[in-house]
CSV table of C-alpha atoms and ligand atoms in Angstrom, one decimal:
chain,number,residue,atom,x,y,z
A,1,MET,CA,-92.4,64.6,-2.2
A,2,SER,CA,-95.8,66.0,-2.2
A,3,GLY,CA,-98.9,65.9,-3.8
A,4,VAL,CA,-99.1,65.3,-7.3
A,5,GLU,CA,-95.5,65.2,-7.8
A,6,ARG,CA,-95.8,61.6,-6.7
A,7,ILE,CA,-97.4,61.0,-10.2
A,8,ARG,CA,-94.3,59.6,-12.6
A,9,ALA,CA,-92.5,62.8,-14.0
A,10,GLU,CA,-92.6,61.2,-17.6
A,11,ILE,CA,-96.6,61.1,-17.2
A,12,ARG,CA,-96.7,64.9,-15.9
A,13,GLU,CA,-94.6,65.7,-18.7
A,14,LEU,CA,-97.1,63.9,-21.1
A,15,THR,CA,-99.6,66.1,-22.9
A,16,ALA,CA,-102.9,64.2,-22.9
A,17,TYR,CA,-104.2,62.5,-26.4
A,18,PRO,CA,-105.8,65.3,-27.9
A,19,VAL,CA,-109.2,64.7,-29.1
A,20,PRO,CA,-111.4,68.0,-30.3
A,21,ALA,CA,-114.7,68.9,-29.2
A,22,GLY,CA,-116.3,68.4,-32.6
A,23,GLY,CA,-119.5,70.1,-33.7
A,24,GLU,CA,-118.6,70.9,-37.2
A,25,ALA,CA,-120.8,70.0,-40.1
A,26,VAL,CA,-118.2,68.1,-41.7
A,27,LYS,CA,-116.1,65.7,-39.6
A,28,LEU,CA,-113.0,63.8,-41.3
A,29,ASP,CA,-110.3,64.0,-38.7
A,30,ALA,CA,-110.5,60.4,-37.2
A,31,MET,CA,-110.9,58.1,-39.9
A,32,GLU,CA,-114.7,57.2,-38.9
A,33,SER,CA,-117.1,55.8,-41.4
A,34,PRO,CA,-119.2,58.5,-42.4
A,35,TYR,CA,-122.2,56.1,-42.8
A,36,PRO,CA,-124.8,54.9,-40.2
A,37,TRP,CA,-127.0,51.7,-40.4
A,38,PRO,CA,-128.5,52.5,-43.7
A,39,ASP,CA,-132.0,51.4,-43.2
A,40,GLU,CA,-135.1,51.8,-40.8
A,41,HIS,CA,-135.3,47.8,-40.6
A,42,LEU,CA,-131.7,47.1,-39.7
A,43,ARG,CA,-131.9,49.9,-36.8
A,44,GLU,CA,-135.0,48.4,-35.4
A,45,ALA,CA,-133.8,45.0,-35.2
A,46,TRP,CA,-130.7,46.3,-33.9
A,47,LEU,CA,-132.7,48.3,-30.9
A,48,GLN,CA,-134.5,45.0,-30.5
A,49,CYS,CA,-131.3,42.8,-29.8
A,50,LEU,CA,-130.4,45.6,-27.2
A,51,ALA,CA,-133.5,45.7,-25.6
A,52,ALA,CA,-133.1,41.9,-24.8
A,53,VAL,CA,-129.7,42.7,-23.0
A,54,SER,CA,-130.1,42.5,-19.0
A,55,VAL,CA,-128.0,45.2,-18.3
A,56,ASN,CA,-128.3,44.9,-14.7
A,57,ARG,CA,-125.6,41.8,-15.0
A,58,TYR,CA,-122.6,42.0,-15.7
A,59,PRO,CA,-121.4,41.2,-19.3
A,60,ASP,CA,-119.9,37.4,-19.8
A,61,PRO,CA,-116.3,38.4,-19.8
A,62,ARG,CA,-115.8,35.4,-22.6
A,63,ALA,CA,-118.3,37.2,-24.6
A,64,PRO,CA,-119.0,33.9,-26.0
A,65,ALA,CA,-121.6,34.8,-28.8
A,66,LEU,CA,-119.6,37.6,-30.4
A,67,SER,CA,-116.4,35.7,-29.9
A,68,GLU,CA,-117.9,32.6,-32.2
A,69,ARG,CA,-119.0,35.2,-35.1
A,70,LEU,CA,-115.8,36.8,-35.1
A,71,ARG,CA,-113.7,33.7,-35.2
A,72,ALA,CA,-115.8,32.5,-38.1
A,73,HIS,CA,-115.6,35.8,-39.9
A,74,LEU,CA,-112.1,36.1,-39.9
A,75,GLY,CA,-111.7,32.1,-40.4
A,76,LEU,CA,-109.5,31.5,-37.2
A,77,GLY,CA,-108.0,27.8,-37.0
A,78,ALA,CA,-108.7,26.1,-33.6
A,79,ASP,CA,-104.7,26.8,-33.0
A,80,GLN,CA,-105.5,30.6,-32.8
A,81,ARG,CA,-106.7,32.3,-30.0
A,82,LEU,CA,-109.0,35.6,-29.6
A,83,VAL,CA,-108.8,38.1,-27.2
A,84,LEU,CA,-111.2,41.2,-27.5
A,85,GLY,CA,-110.4,44.7,-26.2
A,86,ASN,CA,-112.4,47.8,-25.6
A,87,GLY,CA,-111.1,49.1,-28.8
A,88,SER,CA,-107.7,48.2,-30.0
A,89,ASP,CA,-106.1,50.5,-28.3
A,90,GLU,CA,-106.9,49.0,-25.2
A,91,LEU,CA,-105.1,45.6,-26.6
A,92,ILE,CA,-102.1,47.6,-27.6
A,93,GLN,CA,-102.1,48.7,-23.8
A,94,LEU,CA,-102.7,45.1,-22.6
A,95,ILE,CA,-99.4,44.0,-24.8
A,96,THR,CA,-97.3,46.8,-23.8
A,97,LEU,CA,-98.0,46.2,-20.0
A,98,ALA,CA,-97.5,42.7,-20.5
A,99,LEU,CA,-94.2,43.0,-21.7
A,100,ALA,CA,-93.0,45.9,-19.5
A,101,ARG,CA,-90.4,44.1,-18.0
A,102,PRO,CA,-87.3,46.4,-16.6
A,103,GLY,CA,-85.1,47.2,-19.5
A,104,ALA,CA,-88.2,46.5,-22.1
A,105,SER,CA,-88.6,48.1,-25.1
A,106,VAL,CA,-91.1,49.1,-28.2
A,107,MET,CA,-90.5,49.5,-31.3
A,108,ALA,CA,-92.2,50.9,-34.6
A,109,PRO,CA,-91.6,52.8,-37.8
A,110,GLU,CA,-92.0,56.6,-37.5
A,111,PRO,CA,-94.5,58.4,-38.2
A,112,THR,CA,-97.0,56.0,-37.2
A,113,PHE,CA,-99.9,55.6,-34.7
A,114,VAL,CA,-99.1,57.9,-32.1
A,115,MET,CA,-100.5,55.5,-29.3
A,116,TYR,CA,-97.8,53.0,-29.4
A,117,SER,CA,-95.1,55.4,-28.1
A,118,MET,CA,-97.4,57.0,-25.5
A,119,ILE,CA,-98.5,53.7,-24.4
A,120,ALA,CA,-94.9,52.5,-24.2
A,121,ARG,CA,-94.4,55.8,-21.8
A,122,PHE,CA,-97.6,55.1,-19.7
A,123,CYS,CA,-96.1,51.6,-19.2
A,124,GLY,CA,-92.3,52.9,-18.4
A,125,VAL,CA,-91.3,51.1,-21.4
A,126,ALA,CA,-88.4,52.6,-23.7
A,127,TYR,CA,-89.8,53.5,-27.4
A,128,HIS,CA,-87.5,53.1,-30.2
A,129,GLY,CA,-88.9,54.7,-33.8
A,130,VAL,CA,-87.3,53.6,-37.1
A,131,PRO,CA,-87.8,56.7,-39.6
A,132,LEU,CA,-89.5,55.5,-42.6
A,133,ARG,CA,-88.0,56.5,-45.8
A,134,GLY,CA,-88.3,60.3,-46.6
A,135,ASP,CA,-89.5,60.1,-50.1
A,136,ASP,CA,-92.6,57.7,-50.0
A,137,PHE,CA,-92.8,56.5,-46.3
A,138,GLY,CA,-91.7,53.1,-47.2
A,139,LEU,CA,-90.1,50.8,-44.3
A,140,ASP,CA,-86.2,50.8,-44.7
A,141,VAL,CA,-86.1,47.4,-44.2
A,142,TRP,CA,-82.3,47.5,-44.0
A,143,ALA,CA,-82.4,50.2,-41.3
A,144,PHE,CA,-85.0,48.2,-39.4
A,145,ARG,CA,-83.5,45.2,-39.3
A,146,GLU,CA,-80.3,47.0,-37.7
A,147,ALA,CA,-82.5,48.8,-35.1
A,148,ILE,CA,-83.5,45.2,-34.1
A,149,ALA,CA,-79.9,43.9,-33.7
A,150,GLU,CA,-79.4,46.8,-31.4
A,151,HIS,CA,-82.2,46.8,-29.1
A,152,ASP,CA,-83.8,43.6,-29.3
A,153,PRO,CA,-87.3,45.0,-28.9
A,154,ASP,CA,-90.0,43.2,-26.9
A,155,VAL,CA,-92.6,44.2,-29.4
A,156,ILE,CA,-92.8,45.7,-32.9
A,157,PHE,CA,-95.7,47.2,-33.7
A,158,LEU,CA,-96.6,47.5,-37.7
A,159,SER,CA,-99.6,49.6,-38.5
A,160,TRP,CA,-100.6,47.7,-42.1
A,161,PRO,CA,-101.6,50.0,-43.7
A,162,ASN,CA,-99.9,52.5,-42.0
A,163,ASN,CA,-101.3,55.9,-40.1
A,164,PRO,CA,-100.8,58.5,-40.9
A,165,THR,CA,-99.3,57.6,-44.3
A,166,GLY,CA,-101.7,55.5,-45.5
A,167,ASN,CA,-99.4,53.2,-47.8
A,168,LEU,CA,-99.5,49.4,-47.6
A,169,TRP,CA,-95.8,48.4,-47.1
A,170,PRO,CA,-94.9,45.3,-49.5
A,171,ARG,CA,-95.7,41.8,-47.9
A,172,GLY,CA,-92.0,41.0,-48.4
A,173,ASP,CA,-90.6,44.2,-46.1
A,174,VAL,CA,-93.2,43.1,-43.6
A,175,GLU,CA,-92.0,39.5,-43.4
A,176,ALA,CA,-87.9,40.7,-43.4
A,177,ILE,CA,-88.8,42.3,-40.4
A,178,ILE,CA,-90.9,39.4,-38.8
A,179,GLU,CA,-88.0,36.7,-39.7
A,180,VAL,CA,-85.2,38.9,-37.6
A,181,ALA,CA,-87.7,39.6,-34.9
A,182,ARG,CA,-87.0,37.8,-31.5
A,183,GLY,CA,-90.1,39.5,-29.5
A,184,LEU,CA,-93.5,40.0,-30.6
A,185,VAL,CA,-94.5,41.3,-33.8
A,186,VAL,CA,-97.9,43.0,-33.8
A,187,ILE,CA,-99.8,43.6,-37.4
A,188,ASP,CA,-102.0,46.4,-36.8
A,189,GLU,CA,-104.6,46.1,-39.4
A,190,ALA,CA,-107.0,49.0,-38.3
A,191,TYR,CA,-107.5,49.8,-42.1
A,192,GLN,CA,-107.7,46.5,-43.3
A,193,PRO,CA,-111.3,46.8,-44.8
A,194,PHE,CA,-109.9,49.4,-47.2
A,195,ALA,CA,-106.4,47.4,-48.0
A,196,GLN,CA,-108.4,44.2,-48.4
A,197,ASP,CA,-105.3,42.3,-47.6
A,198,SER,CA,-104.3,40.4,-44.2
A,199,PHE,CA,-102.0,38.4,-42.2
A,200,VAL,CA,-104.8,36.7,-40.4
A,201,GLU,CA,-104.3,33.8,-43.2
A,202,ASP,CA,-100.6,33.9,-42.5
A,203,LEU,CA,-101.3,33.1,-38.6
A,204,GLY,CA,-99.3,30.1,-37.7
A,205,ARG,CA,-96.6,30.6,-40.0
A,206,TRP,CA,-94.4,32.3,-37.3
A,207,PRO,CA,-95.0,31.6,-33.6
A,208,HIS,CA,-94.3,35.5,-32.7
A,209,VAL,CA,-96.5,37.2,-34.8
A,210,VAL,CA,-100.6,38.4,-33.9
A,211,VAL,CA,-102.6,40.5,-35.8
A,212,LEU,CA,-104.9,43.5,-34.2
A,213,ARG,CA,-108.5,44.3,-35.8
A,214,THR,CA,-110.9,46.9,-34.8
A,215,LEU,CA,-114.5,47.4,-35.9
A,216,SER,CA,-114.0,51.3,-35.5
A,217,LYS,CA,-113.1,52.2,-39.1
A,218,LEU,CA,-116.1,49.9,-40.3
A,219,GLY,CA,-118.8,52.4,-38.9
A,220,LEU,CA,-118.8,51.3,-35.2
A,221,ALA,CA,-116.0,53.7,-33.8
A,222,GLY,CA,-118.6,54.2,-30.7
A,223,LEU,CA,-118.8,50.7,-29.6
A,224,ARG,CA,-115.4,50.4,-28.9
A,225,LEU,CA,-114.3,46.8,-30.1
A,226,GLY,CA,-111.2,45.6,-30.7
A,227,ALA,CA,-109.7,42.1,-31.7
A,228,LEU,CA,-106.3,40.4,-31.0
A,229,VAL,CA,-105.7,37.2,-32.8
A,230,GLY,CA,-102.7,34.8,-32.6
A,231,PRO,CA,-101.1,31.8,-30.8
A,232,GLY,CA,-102.1,31.2,-27.3
A,233,ALA,CA,-98.8,31.2,-26.2
A,234,TRP,CA,-98.7,34.9,-26.4
A,235,LEU,CA,-102.5,35.7,-26.1
A,236,ASP,CA,-103.2,33.8,-22.9
A,237,GLU,CA,-100.7,35.6,-21.0
A,238,ILE,CA,-101.8,39.1,-22.5
A,239,ASP,CA,-105.5,37.9,-21.3
A,240,LYS,CA,-104.5,37.6,-17.9
A,241,LEU,CA,-104.1,41.6,-17.8
A,242,ARG,CA,-107.4,42.1,-19.1
A,243,LEU,CA,-109.8,43.4,-17.0
A,244,PRO,CA,-112.8,40.8,-16.9
A,245,TYR,CA,-115.6,43.2,-18.0
A,246,ASN,CA,-113.7,45.3,-20.6
A,247,VAL,CA,-116.1,44.6,-23.6
A,248,ASN,CA,-119.5,45.6,-21.9
A,249,ALA,CA,-123.1,44.1,-22.8
A,250,LEU,CA,-124.4,46.5,-25.2
A,251,THR,CA,-121.0,46.5,-27.0
A,252,GLN,CA,-121.0,42.6,-27.2
A,253,ALA,CA,-124.7,42.5,-28.7
A,254,SER,CA,-124.3,45.2,-31.0
A,255,ALA,CA,-121.0,43.7,-32.7
A,256,ALA,CA,-122.4,40.5,-33.0
A,257,PHE,CA,-125.3,42.1,-34.6
A,258,ALA,CA,-123.1,44.1,-36.8
A,259,LEU,CA,-121.0,40.6,-37.9
A,260,GLU,CA,-124.4,39.0,-38.8
A,261,HIS,CA,-125.2,41.8,-41.3
A,262,PHE,CA,-121.5,42.3,-42.5
A,263,ASP,CA,-122.3,42.5,-45.9
A,264,VAL,CA,-123.7,46.5,-45.2
A,265,LEU,CA,-120.4,47.1,-43.5
A,266,ALA,CA,-118.7,45.7,-46.4
A,267,GLU,CA,-120.6,47.6,-49.0
A,268,GLN,CA,-120.0,50.7,-47.3
A,269,ALA,CA,-116.2,50.0,-47.0
A,270,ALA,CA,-116.3,49.5,-50.7
A,271,SER,CA,-118.0,53.1,-51.3
A,272,VAL,CA,-115.5,54.8,-49.1
A,273,ARG,CA,-112.5,53.0,-51.2
A,274,ALA,CA,-114.0,54.3,-54.3
A,275,GLU,CA,-114.4,57.7,-53.0
A,276,ARG,CA,-110.9,57.6,-51.6
A,277,GLU,CA,-109.5,56.7,-55.5
A,278,ARG,CA,-111.9,59.5,-56.9
A,279,MET,CA,-110.7,61.8,-54.4
A,280,ALA,CA,-106.6,61.0,-55.0
A,281,VAL,CA,-107.2,61.7,-58.8
A,282,ALA,CA,-109.3,65.1,-58.2
A,283,LEU,CA,-106.8,66.6,-55.5
A,284,ASP,CA,-103.6,65.3,-57.4
A,285,VAL,CA,-104.3,67.6,-60.3
A,286,ARG,CA,-103.6,70.4,-58.0
A,287,PRO,CA,-99.8,71.5,-58.3
A,288,GLU,CA,-100.0,72.7,-54.6
A,289,LEU,CA,-100.7,69.4,-53.4
A,290,THR,CA,-98.7,66.2,-53.3
A,291,VAL,CA,-101.3,63.4,-52.5
A,292,PHE,CA,-99.6,60.0,-51.2
A,293,PRO,CA,-101.1,56.5,-52.2
A,294,SER,CA,-103.5,55.5,-49.6
A,295,ALA,CA,-104.9,51.6,-48.7
A,296,ALA,CA,-106.4,53.2,-46.0
A,297,ASN,CA,-109.9,55.1,-45.3
A,298,PHE,CA,-107.8,58.7,-45.5
A,299,LEU,CA,-105.5,60.6,-47.5
A,300,LEU,CA,-102.1,61.9,-46.7
A,301,VAL,CA,-101.6,65.3,-48.5
A,302,ARG,CA,-98.8,67.6,-48.3
A,303,LEU,CA,-99.1,71.6,-49.0
A,304,HIS,CA,-96.3,73.1,-51.5
A,305,GLY,CA,-96.1,76.9,-51.0
A,306,GLY,CA,-99.1,77.3,-48.8
A,307,ASP,CA,-99.5,76.5,-44.8
A,308,ALA,CA,-101.1,73.2,-43.8
A,309,ARG,CA,-102.0,74.8,-40.4
A,310,ALA,CA,-103.5,77.9,-42.4
A,311,ALA,CA,-105.7,75.6,-44.7
A,312,HIS,CA,-106.6,73.7,-41.5
A,313,GLU,CA,-108.2,77.0,-40.0
A,314,GLU,CA,-109.7,77.8,-43.2
A,315,LEU,CA,-111.6,74.3,-43.4
A,316,LEU,CA,-112.5,74.8,-39.7
A,317,ALA,CA,-114.0,78.1,-40.7
A,318,GLY,CA,-116.0,76.4,-43.4
A,319,GLY,CA,-117.1,73.7,-40.8
A,320,ILE,CA,-114.8,71.1,-42.0
A,321,ARG,CA,-112.7,69.2,-39.5
A,322,VAL,CA,-109.5,67.3,-40.8
A,323,LYS,CA,-106.1,66.6,-39.1
A,324,CYS,CA,-103.2,69.0,-39.3
A,325,LEU,CA,-99.9,66.9,-38.9
A,326,HIS,CA,-97.7,69.8,-39.4
A,327,GLY,CA,-95.3,70.0,-36.4
A,328,ALA,CA,-96.5,66.2,-35.4
A,329,HIS,CA,-93.1,64.8,-36.6
A,330,PRO,CA,-90.6,66.3,-39.1
A,331,ALA,CA,-91.6,64.0,-41.8
A,332,LEU,CA,-95.1,65.1,-41.7
A,333,ALA,CA,-94.0,69.2,-42.4
A,334,GLN,CA,-97.1,70.9,-44.2
A,335,CYS,CA,-99.2,67.7,-44.3
A,336,LEU,CA,-102.9,67.1,-43.9
A,337,ARG,CA,-104.6,63.8,-43.0
A,338,LEU,CA,-108.3,64.1,-44.8
A,339,THR,CA,-110.7,61.0,-43.7
A,340,VAL,CA,-112.7,60.1,-46.7
A,341,GLY,CA,-116.2,61.0,-46.4
A,342,THR,CA,-119.6,60.6,-47.8
A,343,PRO,CA,-119.4,61.8,-51.5
A,344,ALA,CA,-121.3,65.1,-50.5
A,345,GLU,CA,-118.8,65.8,-47.8
A,346,ASN,CA,-115.7,65.2,-50.0
A,347,ALA,CA,-117.3,67.6,-52.3
A,348,GLN,CA,-117.2,70.6,-49.4
A,349,LEU,CA,-114.2,69.3,-48.5
A,350,GLU,CA,-112.7,69.7,-51.9
A,351,ALA,CA,-114.3,72.9,-52.8
A,352,ARG,CA,-113.0,74.8,-49.6
A,353,LEU,CA,-109.3,73.5,-49.8
A,354,GLY,CA,-109.6,74.4,-53.5
A,355,ARG,CA,-110.5,78.2,-52.4
A,356,TYR,CA,-107.6,78.2,-50.2
A,357,LEU,CA,-105.1,77.0,-52.7
A,358,ASP,CA,-106.7,79.1,-55.4
A,359,GLY,CA,-105.9,82.0,-52.8
A,360,LEU,CA,-102.2,81.5,-52.4
A,361,GLY,CA,-99.9,84.1,-53.9
A,362,GLY,CA,-96.7,82.9,-55.9
A,363,ASP,CA,-95.1,83.6,-52.3
A,364,GLY,CA,-97.4,81.0,-50.9
A,365,GLU,CA,-99.4,83.8,-49.0
A,366,ALA,CA,-103.2,83.4,-48.8
A,367,GLY,CA,-104.5,86.0,-51.2
A,368,PRO,CA,-107.2,88.2,-50.5
A,369,PRO,CA,-110.9,86.6,-50.0
A,370,GLY,CA,-112.7,86.3,-53.2
A,371,ALA,CA,-109.4,86.0,-55.2
A,372,SER,CA,-110.6,82.6,-55.8
A,373,THR,CA,-110.6,81.6,-59.6
A,374,SER,CA,-112.0,77.7,-59.5
A,375,SER,CA,-113.9,76.7,-56.7
A,376,THR,CA,-112.7,73.0,-56.4
A,377,VAL,CA,-109.6,71.4,-56.0
B,401,PLP,C1,-103.3,52.2,-36.7
B,401,PLP,C2,-104.7,52.1,-35.4
B,401,PLP,N1,-104.3,51.4,-34.6
B,401,PLP,C3,-105.6,51.2,-33.7
B,401,PLP,C4,-106.3,52.2,-33.6
B,401,PLP,C5,-107.4,52.4,-32.6
B,401,PLP,O1,-108.3,52.1,-32.9
B,401,PLP,P1,-109.7,51.4,-32.1
B,401,PLP,O2,-110.9,52.5,-32.0
B,401,PLP,O3,-109.8,50.2,-32.0
B,401,PLP,O4,-108.9,51.8,-30.5
B,401,PLP,C6,-106.0,53.5,-34.6
B,401,PLP,C7,-107.1,54.6,-34.8
B,401,PLP,O5,-107.3,55.5,-35.2
B,401,PLP,C8,-104.8,53.2,-35.7
B,401,PLP,O6,-104.9,54.3,-36.5
């Protein structure tokens, strides 16, 4: 065997996680917050806090100041541990690595956050996807419990709310899975600020449940900070795989600062929730669209009669980037995922999407440019 063939075949077969170059005026594809720090004073105070960081020194691997703030913010009891990651992506990787014995497996509903299966592949671990219900993306609890009985997965990832479908499964359904799982159950609450429900308060009820959080959807995606919380029996082991300086000093200082001013971030999340509700109603008026219920900062929509790829191109031509999910999973045929932006950005999106839908002929083909009769969705 020579050269690059020494790299594992399953890695060579993978396509790298696609991140488009960006540059569009309106970026609504990655569930980022559209809002920066809102006022001069806060920005100034943050910069001062960064200026005080000694970047000539390695960061403190225990991140004591940030950990203390985060523990207080989450209301963690003394019996719950906290492990910080360079984004929650990294924590998903650490969990999977820690469990990657020969014969180990990861399970998740499908479609869901693609990194669960990608990371399983990176770690050489089998992945079992259990289809969500076709009509409403609900958890098929019976099928899930059957799959658990068959595969006895070492870890189950539940994105709650689920990316990319946006829905929040009833707690009872999640608990029905927890009750029969024998491995670790990770409740991934990346979108908790928009769902306002959490299993953090339930930590300790079960010995094999942990919760994953991130600051990414709250306006701090560029910082890369994720948090895993749960019982020490699991977290102490997972923490052994963490590289000591995974959370850099500027991120530690910035995140601690952000938690001190959490009311600002909470207010921004509230604006996003309000816009989500307004947008869902506005889009739902169109007979060419199904808008799925969302408890996250994005909406999943399905086009009827149109072509999601063509709509995506049309939006790109207008400087608006959303995520086209057509082709990502059979259950996502003709679907787009629209991150909720500022009211102005959303209005632009609605207008351009409306223009595309107006141009559709009865046969689903786009009509000639200018055939539009109304400019909003
Ligand atoms: C469900 C879910 N979990 C985790 C992540 C990763 O977030 P982070 O930016 O913290 O790595 C995402 C990102 O989109 C996500 O959708």
